[in-house]
Structure formats: C-alpha cells, structure tokens
XYZ file of C-alpha atoms in Angstrom:
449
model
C -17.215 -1.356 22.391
C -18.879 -2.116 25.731
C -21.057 -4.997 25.524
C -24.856 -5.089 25.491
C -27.883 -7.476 25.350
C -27.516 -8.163 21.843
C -23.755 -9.312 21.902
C -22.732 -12.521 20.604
C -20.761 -15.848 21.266
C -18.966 -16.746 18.250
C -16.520 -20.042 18.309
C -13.875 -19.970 15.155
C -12.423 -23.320 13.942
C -10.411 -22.128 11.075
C -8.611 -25.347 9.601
C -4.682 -25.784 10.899
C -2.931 -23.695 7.918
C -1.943 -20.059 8.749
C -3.335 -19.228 5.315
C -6.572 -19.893 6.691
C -6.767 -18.962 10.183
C -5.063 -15.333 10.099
C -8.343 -14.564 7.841
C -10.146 -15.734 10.838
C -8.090 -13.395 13.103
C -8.535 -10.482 10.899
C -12.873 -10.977 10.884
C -12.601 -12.140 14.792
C -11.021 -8.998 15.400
C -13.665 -6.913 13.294
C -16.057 -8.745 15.340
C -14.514 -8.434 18.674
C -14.250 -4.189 17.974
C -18.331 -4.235 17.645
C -18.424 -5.777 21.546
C -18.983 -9.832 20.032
C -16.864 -12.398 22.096
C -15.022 -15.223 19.934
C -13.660 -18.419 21.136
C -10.824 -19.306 18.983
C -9.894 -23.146 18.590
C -6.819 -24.827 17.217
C -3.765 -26.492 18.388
C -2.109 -25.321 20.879
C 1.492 -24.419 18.590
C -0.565 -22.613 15.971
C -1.922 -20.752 18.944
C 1.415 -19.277 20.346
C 2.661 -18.574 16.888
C -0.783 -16.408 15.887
C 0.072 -12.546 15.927
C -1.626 -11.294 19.230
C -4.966 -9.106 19.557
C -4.571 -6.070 20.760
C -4.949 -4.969 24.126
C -8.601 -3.274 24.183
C -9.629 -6.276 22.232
C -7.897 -9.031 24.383
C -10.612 -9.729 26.485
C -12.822 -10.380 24.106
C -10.800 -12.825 22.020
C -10.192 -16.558 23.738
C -7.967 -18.830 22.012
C -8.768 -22.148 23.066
C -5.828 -24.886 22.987
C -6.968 -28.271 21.655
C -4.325 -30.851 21.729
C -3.815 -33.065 18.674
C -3.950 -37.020 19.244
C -0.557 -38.759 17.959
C -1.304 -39.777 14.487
C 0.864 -42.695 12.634
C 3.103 -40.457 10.115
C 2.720 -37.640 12.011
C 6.159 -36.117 12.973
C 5.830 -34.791 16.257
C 5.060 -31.052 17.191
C 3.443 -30.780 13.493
C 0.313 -29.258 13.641
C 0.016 -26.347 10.520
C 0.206 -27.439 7.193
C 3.247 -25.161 7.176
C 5.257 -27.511 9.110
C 4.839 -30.504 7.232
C 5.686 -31.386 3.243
C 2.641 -31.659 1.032
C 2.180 -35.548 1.460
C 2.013 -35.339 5.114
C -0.334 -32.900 5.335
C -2.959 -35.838 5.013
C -2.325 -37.118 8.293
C -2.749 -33.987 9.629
C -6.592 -33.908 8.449
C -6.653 -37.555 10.336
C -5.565 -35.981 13.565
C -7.934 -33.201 13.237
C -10.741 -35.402 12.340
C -10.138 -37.150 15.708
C -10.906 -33.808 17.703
C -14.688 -34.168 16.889
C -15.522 -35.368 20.378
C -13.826 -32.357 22.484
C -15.192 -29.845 20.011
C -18.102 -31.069 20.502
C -17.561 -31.219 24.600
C -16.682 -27.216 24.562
C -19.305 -26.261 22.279
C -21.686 -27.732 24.671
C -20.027 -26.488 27.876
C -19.380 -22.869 26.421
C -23.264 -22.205 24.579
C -22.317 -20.406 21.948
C -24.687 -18.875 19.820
C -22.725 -19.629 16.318
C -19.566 -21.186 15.032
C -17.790 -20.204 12.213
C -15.660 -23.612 10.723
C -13.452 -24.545 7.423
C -14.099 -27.089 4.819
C -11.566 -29.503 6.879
C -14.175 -29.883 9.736
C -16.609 -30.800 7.508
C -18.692 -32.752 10.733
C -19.201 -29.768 12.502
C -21.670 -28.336 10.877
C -23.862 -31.189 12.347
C -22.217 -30.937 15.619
C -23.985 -27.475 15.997
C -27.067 -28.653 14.698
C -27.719 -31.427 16.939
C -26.422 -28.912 20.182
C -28.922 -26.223 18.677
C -26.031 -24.174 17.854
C -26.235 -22.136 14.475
C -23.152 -22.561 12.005
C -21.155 -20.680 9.576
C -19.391 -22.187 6.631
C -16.504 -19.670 6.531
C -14.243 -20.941 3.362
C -11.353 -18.585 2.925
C -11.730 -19.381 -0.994
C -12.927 -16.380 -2.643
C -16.208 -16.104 -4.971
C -14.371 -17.497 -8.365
C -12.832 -20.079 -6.598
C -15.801 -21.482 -4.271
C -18.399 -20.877 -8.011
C -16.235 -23.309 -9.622
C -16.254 -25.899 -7.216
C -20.074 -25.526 -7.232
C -22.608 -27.049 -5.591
C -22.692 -29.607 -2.630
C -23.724 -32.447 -5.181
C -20.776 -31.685 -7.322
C -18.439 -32.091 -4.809
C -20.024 -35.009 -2.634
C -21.095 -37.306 -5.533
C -17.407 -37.297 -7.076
C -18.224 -38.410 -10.458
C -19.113 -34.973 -12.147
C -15.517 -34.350 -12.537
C -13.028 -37.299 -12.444
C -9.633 -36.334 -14.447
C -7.287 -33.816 -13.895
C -8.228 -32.227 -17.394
C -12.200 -32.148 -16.136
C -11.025 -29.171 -13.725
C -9.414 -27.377 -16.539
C -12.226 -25.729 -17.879
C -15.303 -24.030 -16.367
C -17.818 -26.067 -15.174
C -21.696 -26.037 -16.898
C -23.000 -24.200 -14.041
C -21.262 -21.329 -14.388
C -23.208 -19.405 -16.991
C -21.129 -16.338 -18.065
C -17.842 -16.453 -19.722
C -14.434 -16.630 -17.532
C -11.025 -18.368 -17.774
C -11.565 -19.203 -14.037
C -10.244 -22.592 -14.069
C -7.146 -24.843 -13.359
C -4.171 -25.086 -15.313
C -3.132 -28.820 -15.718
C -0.118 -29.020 -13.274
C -2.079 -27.203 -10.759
C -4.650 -29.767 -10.742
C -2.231 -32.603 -11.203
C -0.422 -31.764 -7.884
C -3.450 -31.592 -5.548
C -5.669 -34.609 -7.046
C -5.292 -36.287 -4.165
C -8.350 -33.589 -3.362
C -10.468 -35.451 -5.698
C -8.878 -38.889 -5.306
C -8.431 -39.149 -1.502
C -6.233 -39.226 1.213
C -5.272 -40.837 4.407
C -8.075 -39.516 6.161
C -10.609 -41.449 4.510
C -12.311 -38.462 3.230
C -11.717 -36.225 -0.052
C -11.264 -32.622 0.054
C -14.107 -32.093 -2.208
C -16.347 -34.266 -0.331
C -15.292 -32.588 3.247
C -16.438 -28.889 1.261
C -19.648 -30.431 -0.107
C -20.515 -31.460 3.383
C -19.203 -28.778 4.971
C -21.839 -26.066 2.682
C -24.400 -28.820 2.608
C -24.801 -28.744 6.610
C -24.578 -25.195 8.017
C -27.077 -22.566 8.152
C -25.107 -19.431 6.067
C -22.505 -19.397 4.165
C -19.812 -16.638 4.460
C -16.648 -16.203 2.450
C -13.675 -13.580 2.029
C -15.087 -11.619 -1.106
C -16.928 -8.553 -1.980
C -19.334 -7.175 -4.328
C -16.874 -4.375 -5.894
C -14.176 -7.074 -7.546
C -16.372 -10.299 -8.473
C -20.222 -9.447 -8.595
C -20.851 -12.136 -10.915
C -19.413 -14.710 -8.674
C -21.457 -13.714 -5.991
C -24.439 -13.589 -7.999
C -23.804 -17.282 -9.255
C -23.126 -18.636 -5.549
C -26.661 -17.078 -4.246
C -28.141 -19.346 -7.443
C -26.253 -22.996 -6.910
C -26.999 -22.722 -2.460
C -30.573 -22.548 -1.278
C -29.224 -20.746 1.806
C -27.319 -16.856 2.143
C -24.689 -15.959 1.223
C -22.580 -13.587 2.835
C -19.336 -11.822 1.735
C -17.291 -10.705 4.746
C -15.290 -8.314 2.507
C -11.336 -8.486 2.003
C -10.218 -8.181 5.673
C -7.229 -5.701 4.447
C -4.303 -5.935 6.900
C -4.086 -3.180 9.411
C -1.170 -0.496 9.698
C 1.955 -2.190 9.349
C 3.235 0.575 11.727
C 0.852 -1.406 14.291
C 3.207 -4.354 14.070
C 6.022 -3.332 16.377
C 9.823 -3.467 15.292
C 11.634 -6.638 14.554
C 15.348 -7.102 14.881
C 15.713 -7.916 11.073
C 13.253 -4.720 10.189
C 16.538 -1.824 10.467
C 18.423 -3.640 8.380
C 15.970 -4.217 5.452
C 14.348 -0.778 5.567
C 18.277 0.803 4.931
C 18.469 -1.313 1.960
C 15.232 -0.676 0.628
C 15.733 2.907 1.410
C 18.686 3.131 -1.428
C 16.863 1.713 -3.984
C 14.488 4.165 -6.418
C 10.736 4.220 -6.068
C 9.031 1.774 -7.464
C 11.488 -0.405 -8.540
C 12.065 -3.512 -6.136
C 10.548 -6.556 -6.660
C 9.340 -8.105 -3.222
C 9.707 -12.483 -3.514
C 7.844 -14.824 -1.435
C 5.674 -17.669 -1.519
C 4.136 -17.633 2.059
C 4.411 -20.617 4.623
C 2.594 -23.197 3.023
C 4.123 -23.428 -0.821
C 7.732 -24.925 -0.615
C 9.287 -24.602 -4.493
C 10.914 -27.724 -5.798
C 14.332 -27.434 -6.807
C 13.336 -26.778 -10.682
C 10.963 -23.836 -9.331
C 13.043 -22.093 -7.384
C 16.004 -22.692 -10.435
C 13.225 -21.023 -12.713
C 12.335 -17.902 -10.576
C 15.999 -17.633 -9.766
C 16.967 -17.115 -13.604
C 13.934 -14.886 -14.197
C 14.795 -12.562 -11.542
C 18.233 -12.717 -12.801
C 17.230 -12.387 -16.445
C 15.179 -9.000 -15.345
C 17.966 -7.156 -14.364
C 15.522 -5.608 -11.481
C 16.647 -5.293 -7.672
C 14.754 -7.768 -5.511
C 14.178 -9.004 -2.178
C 13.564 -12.611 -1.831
C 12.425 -14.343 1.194
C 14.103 -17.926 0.478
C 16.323 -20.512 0.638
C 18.430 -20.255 -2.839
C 20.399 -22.447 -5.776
C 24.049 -22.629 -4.959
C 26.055 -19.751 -6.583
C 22.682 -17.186 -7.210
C 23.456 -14.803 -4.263
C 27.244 -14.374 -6.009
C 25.607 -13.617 -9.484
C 22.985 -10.743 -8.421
C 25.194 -9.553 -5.662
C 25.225 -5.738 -4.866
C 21.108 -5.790 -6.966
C 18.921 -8.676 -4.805
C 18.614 -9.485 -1.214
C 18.188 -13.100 -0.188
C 16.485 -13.289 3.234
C 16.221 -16.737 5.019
C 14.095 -15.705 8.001
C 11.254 -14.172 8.606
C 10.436 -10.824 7.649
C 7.939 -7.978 7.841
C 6.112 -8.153 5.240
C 3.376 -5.704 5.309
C 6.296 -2.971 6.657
C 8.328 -4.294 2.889
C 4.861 -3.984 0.846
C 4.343 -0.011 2.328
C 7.771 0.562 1.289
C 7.633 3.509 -1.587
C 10.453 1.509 -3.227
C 8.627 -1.916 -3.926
C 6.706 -1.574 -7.015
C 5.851 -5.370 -7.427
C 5.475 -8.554 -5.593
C 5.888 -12.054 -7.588
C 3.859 -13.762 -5.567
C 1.800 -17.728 -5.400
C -1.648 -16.237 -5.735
C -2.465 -17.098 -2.545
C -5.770 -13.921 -1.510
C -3.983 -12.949 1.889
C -0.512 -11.684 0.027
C -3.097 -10.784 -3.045
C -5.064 -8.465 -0.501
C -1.841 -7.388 1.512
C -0.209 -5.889 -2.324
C -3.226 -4.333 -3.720
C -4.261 -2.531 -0.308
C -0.871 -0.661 -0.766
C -1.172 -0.398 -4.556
C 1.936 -3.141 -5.991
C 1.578 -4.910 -8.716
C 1.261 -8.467 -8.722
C 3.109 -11.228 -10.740
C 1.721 -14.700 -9.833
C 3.486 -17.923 -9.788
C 1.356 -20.737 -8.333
C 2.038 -24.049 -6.612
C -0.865 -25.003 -4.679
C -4.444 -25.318 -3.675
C -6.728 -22.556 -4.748
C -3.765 -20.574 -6.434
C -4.496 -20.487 -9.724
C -7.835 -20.305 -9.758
C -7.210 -16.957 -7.674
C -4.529 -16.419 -10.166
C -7.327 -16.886 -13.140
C -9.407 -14.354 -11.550
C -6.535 -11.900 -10.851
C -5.386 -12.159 -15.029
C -9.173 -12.306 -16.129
C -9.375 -8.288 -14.364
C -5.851 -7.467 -15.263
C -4.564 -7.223 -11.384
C -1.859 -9.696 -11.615
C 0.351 -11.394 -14.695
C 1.529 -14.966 -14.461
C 5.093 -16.126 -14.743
C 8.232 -15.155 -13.707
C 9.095 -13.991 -17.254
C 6.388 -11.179 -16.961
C 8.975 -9.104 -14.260
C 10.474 -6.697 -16.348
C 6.656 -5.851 -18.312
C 4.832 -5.594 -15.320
C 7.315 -3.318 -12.810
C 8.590 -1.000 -15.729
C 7.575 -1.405 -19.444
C 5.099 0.564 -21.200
C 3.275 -2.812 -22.135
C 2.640 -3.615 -18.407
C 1.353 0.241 -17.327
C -2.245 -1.823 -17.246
C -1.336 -4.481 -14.163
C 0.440 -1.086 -12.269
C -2.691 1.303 -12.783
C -5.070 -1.706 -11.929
C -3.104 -2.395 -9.018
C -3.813 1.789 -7.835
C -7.373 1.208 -9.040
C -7.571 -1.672 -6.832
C -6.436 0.222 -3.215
C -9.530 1.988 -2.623
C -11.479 -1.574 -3.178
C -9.130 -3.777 -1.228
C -7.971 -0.919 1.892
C -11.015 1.112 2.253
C -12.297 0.753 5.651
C -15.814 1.811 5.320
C -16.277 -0.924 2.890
C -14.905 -3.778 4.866
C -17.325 -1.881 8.038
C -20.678 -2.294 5.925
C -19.594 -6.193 5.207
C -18.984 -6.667 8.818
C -21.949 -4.811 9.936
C -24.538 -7.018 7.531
C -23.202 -10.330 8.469
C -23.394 -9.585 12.473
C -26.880 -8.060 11.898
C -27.931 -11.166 10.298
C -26.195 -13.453 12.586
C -27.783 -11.297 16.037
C -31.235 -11.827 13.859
C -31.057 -15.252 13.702
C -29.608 -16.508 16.592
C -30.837 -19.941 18.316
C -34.167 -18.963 20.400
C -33.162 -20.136 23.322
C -29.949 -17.701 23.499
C -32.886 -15.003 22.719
C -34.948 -16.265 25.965
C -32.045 -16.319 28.244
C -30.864 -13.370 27.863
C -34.618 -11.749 28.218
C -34.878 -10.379 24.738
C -38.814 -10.666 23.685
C -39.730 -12.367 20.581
C-alpha cells in the first residue's frame, strides 16, 4: 500500500443520504487499499455517524466537514435524507445547492486530480472543469435503473416523459425486452422528481446535467448480473462507462460487538436453519401506517419466525409473541444476514441490502417505497433473485414453488461476494483514471509524457 508516483487525489461528494454515501465508503476504501488518497465531503453529522476506516487505511481517507447554511423549512441538525420525512427532503437539496462556492474553494486549495459526485450536485461537474479538475459521475443507481432514465436529453428536456403512467413502461431506447420499469404508485410518490421541488431544480434535470458534464461515468454494477444494461449505457453516452462492481460488504466479524448483538445472536441461535425472516426497510423508507399494517398481517399470516427492525401497530408484538422479534434500535445487520438461521430478508429493494443478502446467499422478498426501488426490484424479479410482496413469505423461505428465488439467491454469492471480481473492477477504473489524469498533475509530479 505505500504510495508511489502514480498515486492519486480523489475528492468524493456522495449526495447527503446514507444510501448513497456508504457506497462511496465501500469504493473509497478499495481505493485507499491500492495507496490513492480520497477527500471525503459532506456535512459534518453525516460525517460522525459514517462507520470508520480502518486503521492502516486512516491516513489515507480525509473526511472533510462542510457545514450546511440554515435553509427556511429546514429543521435544525437535519442533514441526511434519513432525518427528515419525504417532503422535507427538498429543502435539503436547497441547502446543498448553496455549498457550491466552498466546494469549489477546497477543490481549488486541495488540487485534486478527480472528483467523484452524485446526481444532487449536478454543478460540479463544471466546477472541475473550469479548475482543470477531471470528474466522475458516480450514480449509485445500478445499470437497469440509470438505462431507463436514459440519456442526458431525456432527462434535461422534461417533455419525453410527462405522466406518472409514461414511466411505467420501458422507454424506446431500450432495445431488448425487460419489465424494468415503474409500477404506478412508485412513480406517483416521487413525481415531484419529474415535476420539481423547492430547489428550483428537478431530479431528472440535476442527473441529465450531472452525466451531461463530467468526463466518465461510473456506477455500482457489473458485467456478470446485467450485461445488457451495460451494453445499452455505452450506446445512449458518448463518453465510458465504467462499472465499479458490487462493493460487497466486508466481514461482518470486522464490525466489532454491539451491546444489542448478545442478545439477538441467542435468539437467532434457537431458531432452525434457514428459517427466519430478517425485516427492514433501511434509514431512508419510513412505512405509512397502512404499510406497516400490511407487512404486519403478512408476516403474521406466514406463520414464519421473524426479526423486524421497526416501530409496530398496537397489539402485533402480543399476537406473534414467543415466533417474531420486534427491534426498535439499531442493529447489526450484516452479523443477522451471516446468521445460518436467516433464510430470507423482505426487504425495499434498495442495491446496498440487495448486495448485503445475496453476498451471504438469502433470499430476497421486495417491498418498495421509494426512489429507484422498484426499478431495482424489476430487475431483481426479471432474473428471479427476489419476489415482490409481502404475501410471497411463505413461497419464497420454504415452499417447493419458491426453491427458484433460494437457489438463485446461492447462485448469486459467488457474483455479488467474490473478491477477485470486485479487484479487476477496481483495478480498470483506477488504471483509467491514473491514464487520464489532468496534465498538469502529470508535470508536477515529473512523470514524462
């Protein structure tokens, strides 16, 4: 790991959701291992809450605090998408927009030689460009989702696709045959992504700018599980296109005790292999009342033992008590997902929990809220990894009918966990980003060329 001529600055600005900057961890770590120094920006809460690098790799990793201006409808001390309910997260976007000018003042001060950035800083792809820095669109969405968003003009223009029901089918550039698409509530809850928001800029507009202005585009996919998305994405950009692999979670024996951890591995320990259902819905999807009521009935209706990370309807703990554990804090998940007695997890759809159950070989039964769920959900069905609805419990953890998600989900460990795979994805993305770094990085730093 010691550092050489050919090592690079790399600045991260991962947009404030936890679902999209512990991806960034994950490939800043990868990075960081190969001798590559990364300056990590975001706010300086999300900052103290991110899980820690590890020691040899400390050095190497800089998180860099940047504090948000006080925003009109911004409660206080808010600054993750996690900590706010779905219509306030629009005034977080407004707050971040208005960090454009110290970005840009620590870019220019630090010289780095690329940045990596989100859809939500959609301006700082030009930023770089006009300090002769080289950029990296970095979306978290994976190849099905980002191929049926499509191009930059698709998204910027904003009259390809105007209703709800235009998002429910595949669009015309996508030439081979997949149910990759919305269903109608999924669409209907985020429109405000088409429509706008209180930052004065759409969603779709911030990712068609976002692709339109940097130099490569990089996103968490691979080659092995959706080749023809891939394929389709090198065809709508006229620039690379790099897959950075699934960034697999590490060993969750890596991840220190907890004080809750004794507790839930005794339980788990009495229950027969295979057979628990694991229950959450990550930080950022909060069920209504009539979602949770739904899930609660179809875990109750299974007749499965569970562990559910939530906040319940009154009287559901009494029902299933002595067969389902109701947890209200936080847990450790990867630690519950090795578990030999969890066969399943009934999951949003969101990739990180998708990539966290298939790298230790549990089924997956999807039940989406928000954002890119279902169309990771689509993609999921469409290869028989993952079943939607709560109703599919009992068929996909034990019934002869569902033996196809549980062997696809074994199938799928090698693809999703295997090391050497997520090395070579690594390994071609920092070769091409060493290639082509600004010339005047080259020059300083005596390299001839």
């Amino acid at each position: 790991m010691a550092k050489t001529h050919d090592s690079l600055h790399v600045v991260m600005l991962p947009r404030l959701a936890f679902g999209r900057m512990l991806p960034y961890i994950e490939l800043a770590k990868l990075m960081a291992g190969k001798g590559h120094r990364i300056s990590f920006l975001s706010a300086p809460r999300n900052i103290d809450r991110l899980p820690k690098p590890p020691p040899d790799l400390a050095s190497l990793i800089s998180f860099v605090k940047l504090p948000l201006p006080a925003v009109e409808h911004l409660p206080e001390g808010a600054e993750a998408t996690s900590d706010l309910p779905y219509d306030k997260i629009q005034y977080l976007k407004k707050a971040f927009d208005m960090l454009q000018e110290p970005i840009a003042q620590f870019l220019e001060s630090s010289d780095p030689d690329w940045i990596m950035y989100d859809f939500a800083s959609y301006w700082a792809g030009s930023i770089a460009s006009r300090l002769g820095i080289r950029s990296v669109f970095f979306t978290i969405l994976i190849g099905a989702g980002s191929g049926f968003l499509g191009p930059s003009w698709a998204l910027k223009e904003g009259d390809y696709r105007k209703t709800p029901e235009d998002f429910t089918k595949p669009p015309e550039w996508v030439p081979f045959p997949t149910k990759v698409a919305f269903r109608y509530f999924e669409i209907k809850k985020i429109f405000d992504a088409v429509t706008g928001n209180a930052s004065g800029v759409t969603d779709l507009y911030r990712a068609g700018v976002a692709q339109e202005s940097c130099d490569i585009i990089a996103l968490r996919s691979s080659y092995e599980v959706e080749p023809e998305w891939l394929s389709l994405l090198k065809d709508i950009h006229a620039k690379p296109i790099f897959p950075v692999g699934q960034l697999p979670p590490g060993d969750p024996e890596t991840r220190g005790e907890t004080d809750s951890w004794p507790s839930i591995k005794e339980w788990l320990d009495g229950q027969k292999k295979g057979t628990v259902v694991y229950v959450a819905f990550g930080s950022e999807s909060k069920p209504s009342q009539i979602e949770l009521t739904e899930i609660a009935l179809g875990l109750e209706l299974s007749g499965l033992p569970f562990f559910w990370l939530v906040m319940l309807p009154n009287g559901f703990e009494e029902r299933v008590r002595g067969r389902g554990v109701v947890w209200d804090s936080w847990v450790p998940q990867l630690k519950i997902l090795a578990h030999d007695s969890v066969g399943g997890f009934l999951t949003h759809g969101g990739w990180n929990s998708a990539v966290e159950a298939l790298s230790f070989e549990r089924a997956l039964i999807l039940f989406t809220f928000v954002a890119d769920q279902g169309l990771n959900a689509r993609l999921l069905e469409e290869r028989q990894i993952g079943q939607s609805v709560a109703e599919s419990l009992r068929p996909v953890m034990v019934e002869e009918k569902g033996r196809v998600y549980r062997e696809k989900a074994k199938e799928m460990r090698p693809i999703f966990g295997d090391k050497d795979i997520q090395e070579r994805y690594v390994n071609n993305l920092l070769n091409y980003l060493k290639e082509r770094r600004p010339v005047k990085h080259l020059k300083s730093k005596g390299i001839t060329i």
